[in-house]
Amino acid sequence: MSMTTGRMNQLVTMVNLCSSVVEGIEHLMSNQGNERLKEDTVLSLMTLVGNLKKLKADGSVIHETRWMAEIIKNWLFAYDREFKDRLYRWYFSTLKEIRNLMAEELEICPICSGKGEPHYSALLYMEGDGEEETVSKPVRIFMKCQECGNYYLAKDESSLVKEYKEHNRTKAGCERLFKDINTFASDGTLLFIGDKKSQLYKEAEKTGYSLQAVSLEEYQDQKENGTYSVVILDHIPKTRDIRSVLIKAAESLAEDGILWFDGPDLDKTLNSLEKKGTPIWKREASEVCFTEEGMEILAQSCGLSIKSYRRVGTAWGRIEVIAKKTV
């Protein structure tokens, strides 16, 4: 499942920790002499307490988790039905609270921290031998932010789909793209962030710019990147934290430099689904999809001013942006 924020990863880890705590306590019920297991269980419970407090969970769940740690630490429980019932009540109430926190996390827009609401669920149909075996379940859910208007991914069950169709640029599309760039950029240096094997890089080599190329991973690890007349971000990375990527790219621009990047146009894709029945779950997932209005808000927050905005593609739309650094 995709929803990759640090907070979400922490919540998933907490779910697993709850399960291991219950398993550990069940072992302790029949083997109270296992000091190492007791210490590990207490440590896990106190880790949960710290995480629940940090995430501002319900106070009663925090209190019950701390209480559970105290009775394990001091051997205050007796192996009886009453304790076992309380253990499982703690487990299910804690899981419920963690899932509530997960739901809240999914409602937070990764671009502007506004409130997102479910916008579209892509359903996957699996048919068995009999009609009763037909399965319908959401494999991808997009949220729409009510404040900035952009879309973001809340769920992606990629394991259910064997093969995705990826977006590939055409030679003609890349040539047109550089014509667009040349209307805004003067000659000089060009930083290409992406794969040297891509069609876009091959076309970049034919331009009159002094070309430097770096992978996205290398670029994100670098502290000093210099400044360039043009910065091209070949592919928006599969991350919800788009703002930090664009802010760093903006910092690499010379005073009059331009940044080019593109991203999925979900509105266009949904329109294609409505008119032609093109299954949305067959395309590669993107953590964030743009809208024209939302892009303006995102650009401003990254210190950028949009100079050109082009919607391209037929079945699977994309939005191409040329932006300048805000002085």
Short mmCIF file of C-alpha atoms in Angstrom, two decimals:
data_model
loop_
_atom_site.label_atom_id
_atom_site.label_comp_id
_atom_site.label_asym_id
_atom_site.label_seq_id
_atom_site.Cartn_x
_atom_site.Cartn_y
_atom_site.Cartn_z
CA MET A 1 0.00 0.00 0.00
CA SER A 2 1.29 3.38 -0.96
CA MET A 3 0.83 6.42 1.32
CA THR A 4 4.41 6.99 2.11
CA THR A 5 4.81 9.64 4.78
CA GLY A 6 7.02 9.28 7.81
CA ARG A 7 3.98 9.56 10.07
CA MET A 8 2.10 6.85 8.16
CA ASN A 9 5.12 4.52 8.29
CA GLN A 10 5.27 5.11 12.04
CA LEU A 11 1.60 4.17 12.41
CA VAL A 12 2.08 0.96 10.41
CA THR A 13 5.04 0.07 12.66
CA MET A 14 2.83 0.65 15.71
CA VAL A 15 0.21 -1.80 14.41
CA ASN A 16 2.91 -4.47 14.10
CA LEU A 17 4.24 -3.59 17.56
CA CYS A 18 0.78 -4.09 19.11
CA SER A 19 0.60 -7.59 17.63
CA SER A 20 4.06 -8.53 18.90
CA VAL A 21 3.17 -7.21 22.38
CA VAL A 22 0.09 -9.46 22.60
CA GLU A 23 2.12 -12.43 21.39
CA GLY A 24 4.81 -11.70 23.99
CA ILE A 25 2.30 -11.40 26.84
CA GLU A 26 0.61 -14.66 25.83
CA HIS A 27 4.02 -16.37 26.11
CA LEU A 28 4.60 -14.73 29.50
CA MET A 29 1.33 -16.14 30.81
CA SER A 30 2.78 -19.63 30.57
CA ASN A 31 6.42 -18.71 31.20
CA GLN A 32 6.71 -15.92 33.78
CA GLY A 33 10.36 -16.71 34.41
CA ASN A 34 11.40 -15.33 31.00
CA GLU A 35 12.98 -12.04 32.16
CA ARG A 36 14.27 -11.10 28.70
CA LEU A 37 10.81 -11.44 27.16
CA LYS A 38 9.31 -9.41 30.01
CA GLU A 39 11.84 -6.58 29.45
CA ASP A 40 11.24 -6.58 25.68
CA THR A 41 7.46 -6.48 26.18
CA VAL A 42 7.67 -3.57 28.63
CA LEU A 43 10.01 -1.70 26.29
CA SER A 44 7.60 -2.22 23.37
CA LEU A 45 4.67 -0.97 25.44
CA MET A 46 6.55 2.15 26.57
CA THR A 47 7.59 2.79 22.95
CA LEU A 48 3.91 2.67 22.04
CA VAL A 49 3.14 5.12 24.87
CA GLY A 50 5.75 7.56 23.54
CA ASN A 51 4.49 7.28 19.97
CA LEU A 52 0.84 7.63 20.96
CA LYS A 53 1.64 10.78 22.95
CA LYS A 54 3.66 12.24 20.06
CA LEU A 55 0.79 11.57 17.65
CA LYS A 56 -1.73 13.10 20.11
CA ALA A 57 -3.76 9.93 20.48
CA ASP A 58 -6.73 9.58 22.82
CA GLY A 59 -5.65 9.91 26.46
CA SER A 60 -7.50 6.79 27.64
CA VAL A 61 -5.58 4.62 25.15
CA ILE A 62 -2.26 6.10 26.31
CA HIS A 63 -3.24 5.52 29.97
CA GLU A 64 -4.27 1.90 29.33
CA THR A 65 -1.03 1.19 27.44
CA ARG A 66 1.06 2.62 30.29
CA TRP A 67 -0.98 0.57 32.78
CA MET A 68 -0.30 -2.58 30.75
CA ALA A 69 3.44 -1.85 30.89
CA GLU A 70 3.31 -1.40 34.68
CA ILE A 71 1.56 -4.69 35.42
CA ILE A 72 3.92 -6.63 33.16
CA LYS A 73 6.97 -4.89 34.65
CA ASN A 74 5.91 -5.66 38.22
CA TRP A 75 4.31 -9.09 37.61
CA LEU A 76 0.92 -7.79 38.79
CA PHE A 77 -1.16 -9.94 36.49
CA ALA A 78 -2.55 -13.38 37.16
CA TYR A 79 -3.15 -15.81 34.32
CA ASP A 80 -6.93 -15.68 34.43
CA ARG A 81 -9.89 -14.83 32.24
CA GLU A 82 -10.22 -11.29 33.61
CA PHE A 83 -6.66 -10.34 32.66
CA LYS A 84 -6.92 -11.97 29.25
CA ASP A 85 -10.14 -10.06 28.53
CA ARG A 86 -8.46 -6.78 29.53
CA LEU A 87 -5.44 -7.58 27.36
CA TYR A 88 -7.59 -8.08 24.28
CA ARG A 89 -9.71 -5.00 25.07
CA TRP A 90 -6.47 -2.99 25.20
CA TYR A 91 -5.30 -4.52 21.92
CA PHE A 92 -8.48 -3.77 19.95
CA SER A 93 -8.97 -0.28 21.41
CA THR A 94 -5.34 0.60 20.59
CA LEU A 95 -5.66 -0.73 17.03
CA LYS A 96 -8.87 1.26 16.59
CA GLU A 97 -7.14 4.45 17.75
CA ILE A 98 -4.16 3.85 15.43
CA ARG A 99 -6.54 3.33 12.50
CA ASN A 100 -8.32 6.57 13.42
CA LEU A 101 -4.95 8.32 13.31
CA MET A 102 -4.26 6.70 9.91
CA ALA A 103 -7.58 8.03 8.58
CA GLU A 104 -6.69 11.52 9.83
CA GLU A 105 -3.27 11.26 8.15
CA LEU A 106 -4.88 10.37 4.82
CA GLU A 107 -7.00 13.51 5.06
CA ILE A 108 -3.92 15.77 5.27
CA CYS A 109 -2.91 17.11 1.85
CA PRO A 110 0.85 16.58 1.29
CA ILE A 111 1.11 19.82 -0.71
CA CYS A 112 -0.62 22.40 1.50
CA SER A 113 -1.67 20.42 4.63
CA GLY A 114 -5.30 21.20 3.84
CA LYS A 115 -8.14 18.69 4.23
CA GLY A 116 -8.54 16.04 1.55
CA GLU A 117 -11.70 14.13 0.73
CA PRO A 118 -12.13 10.91 -1.30
CA HIS A 119 -12.48 11.82 -4.98
CA TYR A 120 -12.15 8.61 -6.97
CA SER A 121 -11.79 4.89 -6.23
CA ALA A 122 -10.48 2.60 -8.97
CA LEU A 123 -12.15 -0.81 -8.68
CA LEU A 124 -10.57 -4.08 -9.80
CA TYR A 125 -12.93 -6.88 -10.82
CA MET A 126 -11.81 -10.50 -10.48
CA GLU A 127 -14.14 -13.15 -11.83
CA GLY A 128 -14.02 -16.74 -10.66
CA ASP A 129 -15.77 -19.85 -11.96
CA GLY A 130 -19.10 -18.89 -10.50
CA GLU A 131 -20.88 -15.58 -10.34
CA GLU A 132 -20.70 -15.64 -6.55
CA GLU A 133 -16.90 -15.58 -6.74
CA THR A 134 -16.75 -12.19 -8.47
CA VAL A 135 -14.66 -9.81 -6.37
CA SER A 136 -14.86 -6.03 -6.48
CA LYS A 137 -12.49 -4.00 -4.32
CA PRO A 138 -10.86 -0.57 -4.49
CA VAL A 139 -7.24 -0.92 -5.61
CA ARG A 140 -6.50 2.77 -5.83
CA ILE A 141 -8.07 5.73 -4.03
CA PHE A 142 -7.36 9.38 -4.85
CA MET A 143 -8.15 12.22 -2.47
CA LYS A 144 -8.81 15.81 -3.54
CA CYS A 145 -7.62 18.65 -1.33
CA GLN A 146 -10.45 21.09 -0.56
CA GLU A 147 -7.97 23.95 -0.19
CA CYS A 148 -5.35 23.71 -2.98
CA GLY A 149 -7.36 21.50 -5.36
CA ASN A 150 -4.60 18.98 -6.16
CA TYR A 151 -5.05 15.20 -5.91
CA TYR A 152 -3.04 12.71 -3.89
CA LEU A 153 -2.96 8.95 -3.51
CA ALA A 154 -4.52 7.45 -0.38
CA LYS A 155 -4.41 3.78 -1.30
CA ASP A 156 -2.63 1.68 -3.91
CA GLU A 157 -2.83 -2.12 -3.87
CA SER A 158 -0.17 -2.56 -6.56
CA SER A 159 0.34 -6.26 -5.74
CA LEU A 160 -3.05 -7.06 -7.32
CA VAL A 161 -2.00 -5.78 -10.74
CA LYS A 162 0.71 -7.80 -12.49
CA GLU A 163 1.97 -5.13 -14.83
CA TYR A 164 1.60 -1.38 -15.11
CA LYS A 165 1.87 0.63 -18.29
CA GLU A 166 4.43 3.38 -17.73
CA HIS A 167 4.46 6.82 -19.30
CA ASN A 168 7.06 7.07 -22.09
CA ARG A 169 7.93 10.27 -23.91
CA THR A 170 8.04 10.37 -27.71
CA LYS A 171 10.84 11.94 -29.74
CA ALA A 172 8.41 14.49 -31.24
CA GLY A 173 7.11 15.36 -27.77
CA CYS A 174 10.63 15.96 -26.46
CA GLU A 175 11.56 18.13 -29.45
CA ARG A 176 8.43 20.24 -28.92
CA LEU A 177 9.22 20.47 -25.22
CA PHE A 178 12.64 22.05 -25.89
CA LYS A 179 11.07 24.53 -28.31
CA ASP A 180 8.81 25.61 -25.45
CA ILE A 181 11.80 25.95 -23.11
CA ASN A 182 13.77 28.03 -25.64
CA THR A 183 11.03 30.67 -25.71
CA PHE A 184 11.73 31.43 -22.05
CA ALA A 185 15.38 30.53 -21.46
CA SER A 186 18.58 32.14 -22.68
CA ASP A 187 21.59 30.07 -23.67
CA GLY A 188 23.73 28.78 -20.85
CA THR A 189 23.90 25.80 -18.54
CA LEU A 190 21.30 23.05 -18.30
CA LEU A 191 20.93 20.66 -15.36
CA PHE A 192 19.13 17.46 -16.31
CA ILE A 193 17.78 15.54 -13.30
CA GLY A 194 16.83 12.04 -14.37
CA ASP A 195 17.88 8.99 -16.40
CA LYS A 196 20.53 9.41 -19.12
CA LYS A 197 18.87 6.60 -21.06
CA SER A 198 15.63 8.53 -21.44
CA GLN A 199 14.41 10.09 -24.68
CA LEU A 200 14.34 13.50 -23.03
CA TYR A 201 18.06 13.32 -22.21
CA LYS A 202 18.88 12.31 -25.80
CA GLU A 203 17.12 15.43 -27.04
CA ALA A 204 18.81 17.56 -24.36
CA GLU A 205 22.20 16.51 -25.79
CA LYS A 206 21.23 18.06 -29.14
CA THR A 207 20.59 21.51 -27.65
CA GLY A 208 23.20 24.27 -27.41
CA TYR A 209 23.23 24.22 -23.63
CA SER A 210 26.24 23.23 -21.54
CA LEU A 211 24.71 20.03 -20.20
CA GLN A 212 25.16 18.41 -16.81
CA ALA A 213 23.19 15.31 -15.82
CA VAL A 214 22.53 13.77 -12.43
CA SER A 215 20.12 11.10 -11.17
CA LEU A 216 17.33 12.21 -8.85
CA GLU A 217 18.85 10.18 -5.99
CA GLU A 218 22.27 11.82 -6.46
CA TYR A 219 20.71 15.25 -6.73
CA GLN A 220 18.71 14.88 -3.52
CA ASP A 221 21.85 13.77 -1.65
CA GLN A 222 23.94 16.75 -2.84
CA LYS A 223 24.18 19.77 -0.56
CA GLU A 224 25.63 22.17 -3.15
CA ASN A 225 24.34 22.00 -6.71
CA GLY A 226 25.39 25.30 -8.29
CA THR A 227 23.00 27.40 -10.41
CA TYR A 228 21.79 26.84 -13.97
CA SER A 229 19.93 28.64 -16.74
CA VAL A 230 17.60 25.66 -17.13
CA VAL A 231 16.74 22.82 -14.75
CA ILE A 232 14.77 19.86 -16.11
CA LEU A 233 13.14 17.42 -13.72
CA ASP A 234 12.62 14.42 -15.99
CA HIS A 235 10.19 12.56 -13.71
CA ILE A 236 8.45 13.72 -10.56
CA PRO A 237 9.53 11.12 -7.99
CA LYS A 238 7.02 8.71 -6.45
CA THR A 239 6.75 10.60 -3.19
CA ARG A 240 4.10 12.70 -1.50
CA ASP A 241 6.73 15.29 -0.55
CA ILE A 242 6.71 17.05 -3.93
CA ARG A 243 7.26 20.46 -2.32
CA SER A 244 10.74 19.63 -1.02
CA VAL A 245 11.79 18.34 -4.47
CA LEU A 246 10.58 21.51 -6.22
CA ILE A 247 12.06 23.83 -3.58
CA LYS A 248 15.47 22.21 -4.05
CA ALA A 249 15.14 22.48 -7.84
CA ALA A 250 14.22 26.17 -7.53
CA GLU A 251 17.37 26.75 -5.48
CA SER A 252 19.42 25.45 -8.43
CA LEU A 253 18.10 28.16 -10.77
CA ALA A 254 20.15 31.17 -11.81
CA GLU A 255 18.49 34.57 -11.36
CA ASP A 256 16.66 34.42 -14.70
CA GLY A 257 16.63 30.61 -14.99
CA ILE A 258 13.65 28.36 -15.63
CA LEU A 259 12.50 25.04 -14.26
CA TRP A 260 10.62 22.49 -16.38
CA PHE A 261 8.70 19.56 -14.90
CA ASP A 262 5.51 17.65 -15.56
CA GLY A 263 3.10 15.43 -13.70
CA PRO A 264 -0.08 13.36 -14.13
CA ASP A 265 -3.32 15.12 -15.07
CA LEU A 266 -5.94 13.07 -13.20
CA ASP A 267 -8.86 15.08 -14.58
CA LYS A 268 -7.84 14.15 -18.13
CA THR A 269 -7.45 10.49 -17.15
CA LEU A 270 -10.87 10.38 -15.50
CA ASN A 271 -12.38 12.01 -18.58
CA SER A 272 -10.82 9.26 -20.72
CA LEU A 273 -12.21 6.64 -18.33
CA GLU A 274 -15.69 8.15 -18.61
CA LYS A 275 -15.66 8.39 -22.42
CA LYS A 276 -13.59 5.36 -23.45
CA GLY A 277 -13.58 3.06 -20.42
CA THR A 278 -9.77 3.16 -20.09
CA PRO A 279 -9.03 1.34 -16.75
CA ILE A 280 -7.28 3.77 -14.44
CA TRP A 281 -5.63 1.06 -12.34
CA LYS A 282 -3.61 -0.17 -15.32
CA ARG A 283 -1.46 2.96 -15.36
CA GLU A 284 1.51 3.55 -13.09
CA ALA A 285 0.57 5.11 -9.76
CA SER A 286 1.64 8.64 -8.82
CA GLU A 287 1.54 9.92 -5.28
CA VAL A 288 0.43 13.42 -6.38
CA CYS A 289 -1.59 14.54 -9.42
CA PHE A 290 -1.90 18.20 -10.39
CA THR A 291 -4.67 20.60 -11.36
CA GLU A 292 -4.15 23.99 -12.98
CA GLU A 293 -5.36 25.93 -9.95
CA GLY A 294 -3.52 23.67 -7.54
CA MET A 295 -0.28 24.03 -9.48
CA GLU A 296 -0.35 27.81 -8.98
CA ILE A 297 -0.62 27.35 -5.21
CA LEU A 298 2.14 24.73 -5.17
CA ALA A 299 4.49 26.86 -7.30
CA GLN A 300 4.05 29.93 -5.09
CA SER A 301 4.82 27.89 -1.97
CA CYS A 302 8.07 26.70 -3.62
CA GLY A 303 9.25 30.18 -4.63
CA LEU A 304 8.28 29.74 -8.29
CA SER A 305 6.22 31.72 -10.76
CA ILE A 306 4.52 29.77 -13.57
CA LYS A 307 5.24 31.06 -17.08
CA SER A 308 3.77 28.25 -19.16
CA TYR A 309 1.20 25.60 -18.43
CA ARG A 310 0.41 22.96 -21.06
CA ARG A 311 -1.91 19.95 -20.89
CA VAL A 312 -0.73 17.12 -23.15
CA GLY A 313 -1.62 13.50 -23.90
CA THR A 314 -4.78 11.75 -24.96
CA ALA A 315 -5.78 8.75 -22.85
CA TRP A 316 -3.44 9.54 -19.96
CA GLY A 317 -3.05 13.28 -19.62
CA ARG A 318 -0.05 15.13 -18.27
CA ILE A 319 0.51 18.71 -17.21
CA GLU A 320 3.79 20.37 -18.29
CA VAL A 321 5.00 23.41 -16.38
CA ILE A 322 7.66 26.01 -17.06
CA ALA A 323 8.37 28.19 -14.04
CA LYS A 324 10.82 30.91 -13.01
CA LYS A 325 12.27 31.54 -9.61
CA THR A 326 10.45 34.28 -7.71
CA VAL A 327 12.90 37.10 -7.07
#
